[in-house]
Structures are given as C-alpha cells and as structure tokens.
Short mmCIF file of N, CA, C and O in Angstrom, two decimals:
data_model
loop_
_atom_site.label_atom_id
_atom_site.label_comp_id
_atom_site.label_asym_id
_atom_site.label_seq_id
_atom_site.Cartn_x
_atom_site.Cartn_y
_atom_site.Cartn_z
N UNK A 348 0.84 -1.20 0.00
CA UNK A 348 0.00 0.00 0.00
C UNK A 348 0.88 1.25 0.00
O UNK A 348 1.84 1.35 0.76
N UNK A 349 0.54 2.20 -0.84
CA UNK A 349 1.29 3.45 -0.93
C UNK A 349 0.86 4.36 0.21
O UNK A 349 -0.32 4.53 0.49
N UNK A 350 1.87 4.98 0.87
CA UNK A 350 1.52 5.89 1.96
C UNK A 350 1.34 7.32 1.45
O UNK A 350 1.66 7.63 0.30
N UNK A 351 0.84 8.16 2.31
CA UNK A 351 0.51 9.54 1.94
C UNK A 351 1.74 10.31 1.46
O UNK A 351 1.67 11.06 0.48
N UNK A 352 2.88 10.13 2.12
CA UNK A 352 4.09 10.86 1.73
C UNK A 352 4.53 10.50 0.32
O UNK A 352 4.98 11.35 -0.44
N UNK A 353 4.41 9.23 -0.05
CA UNK A 353 4.76 8.81 -1.41
C UNK A 353 3.82 9.44 -2.43
O UNK A 353 4.25 9.88 -3.50
N UNK A 354 2.53 9.48 -2.11
CA UNK A 354 1.55 10.11 -3.01
C UNK A 354 1.83 11.60 -3.16
O UNK A 354 1.77 12.15 -4.26
N UNK A 355 2.14 12.25 -2.06
CA UNK A 355 2.44 13.68 -2.08
C UNK A 355 3.69 13.97 -2.90
O UNK A 355 3.70 14.89 -3.72
N UNK A 356 4.73 13.17 -2.72
CA UNK A 356 5.96 13.35 -3.47
C UNK A 356 5.71 13.20 -4.96
O UNK A 356 6.18 14.01 -5.77
N UNK A 357 4.96 12.19 -5.35
CA UNK A 357 4.64 11.98 -6.76
C UNK A 357 3.82 13.14 -7.31
O UNK A 357 4.04 13.59 -8.44
N UNK A 358 2.88 13.65 -6.53
CA UNK A 358 2.03 14.75 -6.98
C UNK A 358 2.84 16.04 -7.12
O UNK A 358 2.63 16.81 -8.06
N UNK A 359 3.77 16.30 -6.19
CA UNK A 359 4.61 17.49 -6.28
C UNK A 359 5.40 17.48 -7.59
O UNK A 359 5.46 18.49 -8.30
N UNK A 360 6.01 16.34 -7.91
CA UNK A 360 6.84 16.27 -9.12
C UNK A 360 5.99 16.24 -10.39
O UNK A 360 6.37 16.81 -11.39
N UNK A 361 4.83 15.59 -10.34
CA UNK A 361 4.00 15.45 -11.54
C UNK A 361 3.18 16.70 -11.84
O UNK A 361 2.84 16.95 -12.99
N UNK A 362 2.88 17.49 -10.82
CA UNK A 362 2.01 18.65 -11.03
C UNK A 362 2.70 19.96 -10.68
O UNK A 362 2.93 20.81 -11.53
N UNK A 363 3.05 20.17 -9.42
CA UNK A 363 3.56 21.45 -8.96
C UNK A 363 4.88 21.82 -9.63
O UNK A 363 5.09 22.96 -10.03
N UNK A 364 5.80 20.88 -9.77
CA UNK A 364 7.11 21.16 -10.36
C UNK A 364 7.20 20.71 -11.82
O UNK A 364 8.28 20.66 -12.38
N UNK A 365 6.08 20.44 -12.43
CA UNK A 365 6.03 20.05 -13.84
C UNK A 365 5.94 21.32 -14.69
O UNK A 365 5.00 22.09 -14.55
N UNK A 366 6.91 21.56 -15.58
CA UNK A 366 6.88 22.79 -16.39
C UNK A 366 5.69 22.87 -17.35
O UNK A 366 5.35 23.95 -17.81
N UNK A 367 5.05 21.75 -17.63
CA UNK A 367 3.86 21.80 -18.49
C UNK A 367 2.60 22.10 -17.67
O UNK A 367 1.55 22.36 -18.23
N UNK A 368 2.72 22.07 -16.36
CA UNK A 368 1.57 22.32 -15.50
C UNK A 368 1.70 23.64 -14.74
O UNK A 368 0.87 24.52 -14.85
N UNK A 369 2.76 23.78 -13.93
CA UNK A 369 2.81 24.92 -13.01
C UNK A 369 4.20 25.57 -12.94
O UNK A 369 4.31 26.79 -12.91
N UNK A 370 5.26 24.78 -12.90
CA UNK A 370 6.62 25.32 -12.75
C UNK A 370 7.09 25.96 -14.05
O UNK A 370 6.52 25.74 -15.12
N UNK A 371 8.14 26.75 -13.92
CA UNK A 371 8.78 27.38 -15.08
C UNK A 371 10.29 27.26 -14.91
O UNK A 371 10.79 27.25 -13.78
N UNK A 372 11.03 27.18 -16.01
CA UNK A 372 12.49 27.14 -15.89
C UNK A 372 13.04 28.51 -15.51
O UNK A 372 12.64 29.53 -16.07
N UNK A 373 13.93 28.51 -14.53
CA UNK A 373 14.61 29.74 -14.10
C UNK A 373 16.08 29.42 -13.90
O UNK A 373 16.44 28.31 -13.50
N UNK A 374 16.92 30.42 -14.13
CA UNK A 374 18.36 30.28 -13.92
C UNK A 374 18.65 30.56 -12.45
O UNK A 374 18.52 31.69 -11.99
N UNK A 375 19.02 29.51 -11.72
CA UNK A 375 19.37 29.64 -10.30
C UNK A 375 20.86 29.34 -10.18
O UNK A 375 21.29 28.22 -10.40
N UNK A 376 21.64 30.36 -9.85
CA UNK A 376 23.09 30.22 -9.70
C UNK A 376 23.74 29.55 -10.92
O UNK A 376 24.60 28.68 -10.78
N UNK A 377 23.30 29.93 -12.11
CA UNK A 377 23.90 29.44 -13.33
C UNK A 377 23.38 28.11 -13.84
O UNK A 377 23.86 27.59 -14.84
N UNK A 378 22.37 27.55 -13.18
CA UNK A 378 21.78 26.29 -13.61
C UNK A 378 20.28 26.48 -13.83
O UNK A 378 19.59 27.03 -12.97
N UNK A 379 19.79 26.04 -14.98
CA UNK A 379 18.36 26.18 -15.27
C UNK A 379 17.60 25.07 -14.56
O UNK A 379 17.88 23.89 -14.76
N UNK A 380 16.65 25.48 -13.70
CA UNK A 380 15.90 24.55 -12.85
C UNK A 380 14.42 24.87 -12.96
O UNK A 380 14.02 26.04 -12.97
N UNK A 381 13.60 23.82 -13.04
CA UNK A 381 12.14 24.01 -13.00
C UNK A 381 11.75 24.31 -11.56
O UNK A 381 12.01 23.53 -10.65
N UNK A 382 11.14 25.47 -11.37
CA UNK A 382 10.73 25.88 -10.02
C UNK A 382 9.54 26.83 -10.13
O UNK A 382 9.11 27.20 -11.21
N UNK A 383 9.02 27.19 -8.99
CA UNK A 383 7.91 28.15 -8.92
C UNK A 383 8.41 29.35 -8.15
O UNK A 383 8.97 29.21 -7.06
N UNK A 384 8.22 30.54 -8.72
CA UNK A 384 8.67 31.77 -8.08
C UNK A 384 7.48 32.70 -7.87
O UNK A 384 6.73 32.97 -8.80
N UNK A 385 7.35 33.16 -6.64
CA UNK A 385 6.34 34.15 -6.29
C UNK A 385 7.09 35.45 -6.03
O UNK A 385 7.96 35.51 -5.16
N UNK A 386 6.78 36.49 -6.79
CA UNK A 386 7.50 37.75 -6.68
C UNK A 386 6.59 38.84 -6.15
O UNK A 386 5.43 38.94 -6.53
N UNK A 387 7.15 39.66 -5.27
CA UNK A 387 6.41 40.83 -4.81
C UNK A 387 7.39 41.93 -4.49
O UNK A 387 8.57 41.70 -4.28
N UNK A 388 6.89 43.15 -4.47
CA UNK A 388 7.73 44.31 -4.24
C UNK A 388 7.09 45.15 -3.15
O UNK A 388 5.90 45.45 -3.19
N UNK A 389 7.88 45.51 -2.17
CA UNK A 389 7.39 46.30 -1.04
C UNK A 389 8.19 47.59 -0.95
O UNK A 389 9.39 47.59 -1.21
N UNK A 390 7.53 48.65 -0.54
CA UNK A 390 8.27 49.88 -0.28
C UNK A 390 8.98 49.72 1.05
O UNK A 390 8.42 49.25 2.02
N UNK A 391 10.27 50.07 1.05
CA UNK A 391 11.09 49.92 2.24
C UNK A 391 10.65 50.93 3.29
O UNK A 391 10.49 52.11 3.02
N UNK A 392 10.42 50.45 4.50
CA UNK A 392 10.06 51.33 5.61
C UNK A 392 11.07 51.15 6.73
O UNK A 392 11.65 50.10 6.89
N UNK A 393 11.26 52.15 7.49
CA UNK A 393 12.20 52.07 8.61
C UNK A 393 12.37 53.45 9.20
O UNK A 393 11.57 54.35 8.97
N UNK A 394 13.45 53.59 9.97
CA UNK A 394 13.71 54.88 10.58
C UNK A 394 13.92 55.96 9.52
O UNK A 394 13.44 57.07 9.67
N UNK A 395 14.65 55.61 8.47
CA UNK A 395 14.88 56.54 7.36
C UNK A 395 14.20 55.99 6.13
O UNK A 395 14.65 55.02 5.55
N UNK A 396 13.12 56.59 5.76
CA UNK A 396 12.44 56.15 4.54
C UNK A 396 13.02 56.92 3.37
O UNK A 396 13.03 58.14 3.35
N UNK A 397 13.56 56.19 2.42
CA UNK A 397 14.16 56.81 1.25
C UNK A 397 13.19 56.74 0.09
O UNK A 397 12.66 55.67 -0.22
N UNK A 398 12.96 57.85 -0.53
CA UNK A 398 12.04 57.91 -1.66
C UNK A 398 12.54 57.04 -2.81
O UNK A 398 13.69 57.12 -3.21
N UNK A 399 11.69 56.18 -3.30
CA UNK A 399 12.02 55.37 -4.46
C UNK A 399 12.77 54.09 -4.17
O UNK A 399 13.21 53.41 -5.09
N UNK A 400 12.99 53.73 -2.90
CA UNK A 400 13.68 52.48 -2.57
C UNK A 400 12.65 51.43 -2.21
O UNK A 400 11.80 51.63 -1.34
N UNK A 401 12.72 50.31 -2.91
CA UNK A 401 11.78 49.23 -2.70
C UNK A 401 12.53 47.95 -2.39
O UNK A 401 13.71 47.81 -2.72
N UNK A 402 11.84 47.03 -1.78
CA UNK A 402 12.39 45.72 -1.50
C UNK A 402 11.81 44.75 -2.52
O UNK A 402 10.60 44.58 -2.60
N UNK A 403 12.66 44.17 -3.36
CA UNK A 403 12.26 43.18 -4.33
C UNK A 403 12.45 41.82 -3.66
O UNK A 403 13.58 41.43 -3.36
N UNK A 404 11.38 41.13 -3.40
CA UNK A 404 11.44 39.86 -2.67
C UNK A 404 10.84 38.74 -3.50
O UNK A 404 9.83 38.92 -4.17
N UNK A 405 11.49 37.58 -3.46
CA UNK A 405 11.00 36.40 -4.14
C UNK A 405 10.87 35.27 -3.14
O UNK A 405 11.67 35.15 -2.22
N UNK A 406 9.87 34.45 -3.34
CA UNK A 406 9.79 33.17 -2.66
C UNK A 406 9.94 32.12 -3.75
O UNK A 406 9.17 32.11 -4.71
N UNK A 407 10.95 31.29 -3.61
CA UNK A 407 11.28 30.29 -4.62
C UNK A 407 10.97 28.91 -4.07
O UNK A 407 11.43 28.56 -2.98
N UNK A 408 10.20 28.14 -4.81
CA UNK A 408 9.88 26.77 -4.45
C UNK A 408 10.61 25.86 -5.42
O UNK A 408 10.42 25.96 -6.64
N UNK A 409 11.45 24.97 -4.90
CA UNK A 409 12.26 24.10 -5.75
C UNK A 409 12.38 22.73 -5.10
O UNK A 409 12.42 22.62 -3.87
N UNK A 410 12.41 21.68 -5.92
CA UNK A 410 12.57 20.33 -5.39
C UNK A 410 13.89 20.25 -4.62
O UNK A 410 14.92 20.72 -5.09
N UNK A 411 13.81 19.69 -3.45
CA UNK A 411 14.93 19.68 -2.50
C UNK A 411 16.23 19.13 -3.09
O UNK A 411 17.30 19.68 -2.83
N UNK A 412 16.16 18.08 -3.88
CA UNK A 412 17.40 17.49 -4.39
C UNK A 412 17.90 18.12 -5.69
O UNK A 412 18.89 17.67 -6.26
N UNK A 413 17.27 19.20 -6.15
CA UNK A 413 17.71 19.84 -7.40
C UNK A 413 18.82 20.86 -7.17
O UNK A 413 19.55 21.20 -8.11
N UNK A 414 18.95 21.38 -5.95
CA UNK A 414 20.04 22.30 -5.61
C UNK A 414 20.47 22.02 -4.17
O UNK A 414 19.67 21.54 -3.36
N UNK A 415 21.71 22.35 -3.84
CA UNK A 415 22.12 22.25 -2.43
C UNK A 415 21.34 23.25 -1.59
O UNK A 415 20.92 24.30 -2.10
N UNK A 416 21.15 22.95 -0.33
CA UNK A 416 20.41 23.86 0.55
C UNK A 416 21.16 25.20 0.64
O UNK A 416 22.32 25.24 1.04
N UNK A 417 20.50 26.30 0.26
CA UNK A 417 21.13 27.62 0.39
C UNK A 417 21.29 28.00 1.87
O UNK A 417 20.52 27.56 2.72
N UNK A 418 22.27 28.82 2.14
CA UNK A 418 22.51 29.29 3.50
C UNK A 418 21.99 30.70 3.65
O UNK A 418 22.12 31.53 2.74
N UNK A 419 21.41 31.00 4.80
CA UNK A 419 20.91 32.35 5.07
C UNK A 419 22.08 33.33 4.99
O UNK A 419 23.16 33.08 5.54
N UNK A 420 21.88 34.42 4.25
CA UNK A 420 22.89 35.46 4.10
C UNK A 420 23.72 35.32 2.84
O UNK A 420 24.39 36.28 2.45
N UNK A 421 23.71 34.16 2.21
CA UNK A 421 24.52 34.01 1.00
C UNK A 421 23.85 34.68 -0.20
O UNK A 421 22.65 34.94 -0.19
N UNK A 422 24.64 34.93 -1.22
CA UNK A 422 24.14 35.53 -2.45
C UNK A 422 23.58 34.41 -3.33
O UNK A 422 24.18 33.34 -3.44
N UNK A 423 22.42 34.67 -3.92
CA UNK A 423 21.82 33.74 -4.87
C UNK A 423 21.49 34.52 -6.13
O UNK A 423 20.82 35.55 -6.06
N UNK A 424 21.97 34.03 -7.25
CA UNK A 424 21.66 34.64 -8.53
C UNK A 424 20.39 33.98 -9.08
O UNK A 424 20.33 32.76 -9.20
N UNK A 425 19.38 34.79 -9.37
CA UNK A 425 18.12 34.30 -9.90
C UNK A 425 17.85 35.07 -11.19
O UNK A 425 17.66 36.28 -11.17
N UNK A 426 17.86 34.35 -12.30
CA UNK A 426 17.65 34.96 -13.62
C UNK A 426 18.53 36.18 -13.81
O UNK A 426 18.08 37.27 -14.17
N UNK A 427 19.82 36.02 -13.52
CA UNK A 427 20.85 37.06 -13.70
C UNK A 427 20.68 38.27 -12.80
O UNK A 427 21.16 39.36 -13.12
N UNK A 428 19.99 38.10 -11.69
CA UNK A 428 19.83 39.19 -10.72
C UNK A 428 20.31 38.69 -9.36
O UNK A 428 20.02 37.57 -8.97
N UNK A 429 21.04 39.53 -8.64
CA UNK A 429 21.60 39.15 -7.35
C UNK A 429 20.60 39.40 -6.21
O UNK A 429 20.04 40.49 -6.09
N UNK A 430 20.39 38.36 -5.41
CA UNK A 430 19.54 38.43 -4.23
C UNK A 430 20.31 37.90 -3.03
O UNK A 430 21.29 37.16 -3.20
N UNK A 431 19.85 38.24 -1.83
CA UNK A 431 20.40 37.68 -0.61
C UNK A 431 19.37 36.73 0.00
O UNK A 431 18.19 37.07 0.10
N UNK A 432 19.82 35.56 0.40
CA UNK A 432 18.93 34.56 1.01
C UNK A 432 18.57 35.03 2.42
O UNK A 432 19.44 35.31 3.23
N UNK A 433 17.28 35.16 2.68
CA UNK A 433 16.79 35.60 4.00
C UNK A 433 16.26 34.46 4.85
O UNK A 433 16.32 34.51 6.07
N UNK A 434 15.76 33.40 4.21
CA UNK A 434 15.21 32.27 4.96
C UNK A 434 15.11 31.07 4.04
O UNK A 434 14.86 31.23 2.84
N UNK A 435 15.30 29.89 4.60
CA UNK A 435 15.15 28.64 3.86
C UNK A 435 14.47 27.64 4.78
O UNK A 435 14.90 27.45 5.92
N UNK A 436 13.40 27.05 4.30
CA UNK A 436 12.73 25.99 5.05
C UNK A 436 12.46 24.81 4.11
O UNK A 436 12.32 25.00 2.91
N UNK A 437 12.39 23.64 4.70
CA UNK A 437 12.06 22.44 3.94
C UNK A 437 10.60 22.13 4.19
O UNK A 437 10.14 22.09 5.33
N UNK A 438 9.86 21.97 3.11
CA UNK A 438 8.44 21.62 3.22
C UNK A 438 8.14 20.48 2.28
O UNK A 438 8.14 20.66 1.06
N UNK A 439 7.93 19.31 2.82
CA UNK A 439 7.49 18.14 2.07
C UNK A 439 8.32 17.87 0.82
O UNK A 439 7.80 17.73 -0.28
N UNK A 440 9.64 17.86 0.95
CA UNK A 440 10.51 17.53 -0.17
C UNK A 440 10.89 18.71 -1.04
O UNK A 440 11.50 18.52 -2.10
N UNK A 441 10.55 19.92 -0.63
CA UNK A 441 10.88 21.11 -1.41
C UNK A 441 11.55 22.14 -0.51
O UNK A 441 11.25 22.23 0.68
N UNK A 442 12.47 22.89 -1.10
CA UNK A 442 13.01 24.06 -0.41
C UNK A 442 12.09 25.23 -0.70
O UNK A 442 11.69 25.45 -1.83
N UNK A 443 11.76 25.98 0.34
CA UNK A 443 11.07 27.25 0.19
C UNK A 443 12.11 28.30 0.57
O UNK A 443 12.51 28.40 1.73
N UNK A 444 12.57 29.03 -0.44
CA UNK A 444 13.68 29.95 -0.28
C UNK A 444 13.17 31.38 -0.43
O UNK A 444 12.58 31.72 -1.45
N UNK A 445 13.38 32.20 0.60
CA UNK A 445 12.99 33.60 0.53
C UNK A 445 14.24 34.44 0.32
O UNK A 445 15.19 34.33 1.09
N UNK A 446 14.23 35.22 -0.77
CA UNK A 446 15.38 36.07 -1.10
C UNK A 446 14.91 37.51 -1.26
O UNK A 446 13.74 37.77 -1.54
N UNK A 447 15.87 38.45 -1.08
CA UNK A 447 15.54 39.87 -1.17
C UNK A 447 16.65 40.63 -1.87
O UNK A 447 17.81 40.26 -1.80
N UNK A 448 16.27 41.74 -2.51
CA UNK A 448 17.22 42.68 -3.11
C UNK A 448 16.58 44.05 -3.09
O UNK A 448 15.35 44.19 -3.19
N UNK A 449 17.41 45.07 -2.96
CA UNK A 449 16.88 46.43 -3.06
C UNK A 449 16.62 46.76 -4.52
O UNK A 449 17.33 46.32 -5.40
N UNK A 450 15.58 47.54 -4.75
CA UNK A 450 15.19 47.91 -6.11
C UNK A 450 14.83 49.39 -6.09
O UNK A 450 14.49 49.94 -5.06
N UNK A 451 14.90 50.02 -7.24
CA UNK A 451 14.52 51.42 -7.33
C UNK A 451 13.44 51.60 -8.35
O UNK A 451 13.30 50.87 -9.26
#
C-alpha cells in the first residue's frame, strides 16, 4: 500500500514542479531549474524612509534534491539578478527559499 508521503511526493513532481503544469524554468546560480517563483515588491520602511527604494522579494519553491540547501545570508543569482537569502525551510521535499534585493 502506498503511503501519503509517497503520493504527495509523486504529486509534487508530476504537477507542482512540472513545467507543463505549473513550474517554469529559471536560472538559479547558473543552472536552469524548473521551479515556482512568487515575486512581490514592497516599499522599504524604517527609521529613514528613502524615496524610491523598494524591496524586491522572491519566494522560490524548488525540489529539494535539485540544488544544495542555500545558507541564510549568501548571495543567490536568480535569472541574472543578485539576491540575498533571507530564509530557507524544507516543506514536504521542497526548499522554500525567501530572497531579497533592493530595487529602485
């Protein structure tokens, strides 16, 4: 009998990370990988608010064994743009990687 984790793993690869269904190829540190990227942009707030400075943030979902686990604080190149890794968590066989860069 197949257990739930095996079914979930098969579904993640067959649907969520399938480029014909949901994922798209992106250049991650010089290697093209099928992944899902959620992008958003926030205006930077703090003690000194600078006009026109925004935070470009991505959440990247990638199959765990497709790249080594990124380290918090390291530089990650995503589609030829430099980001800093802010958080990495493992969720059901996938890395959920949150990266940030300043934007204008």
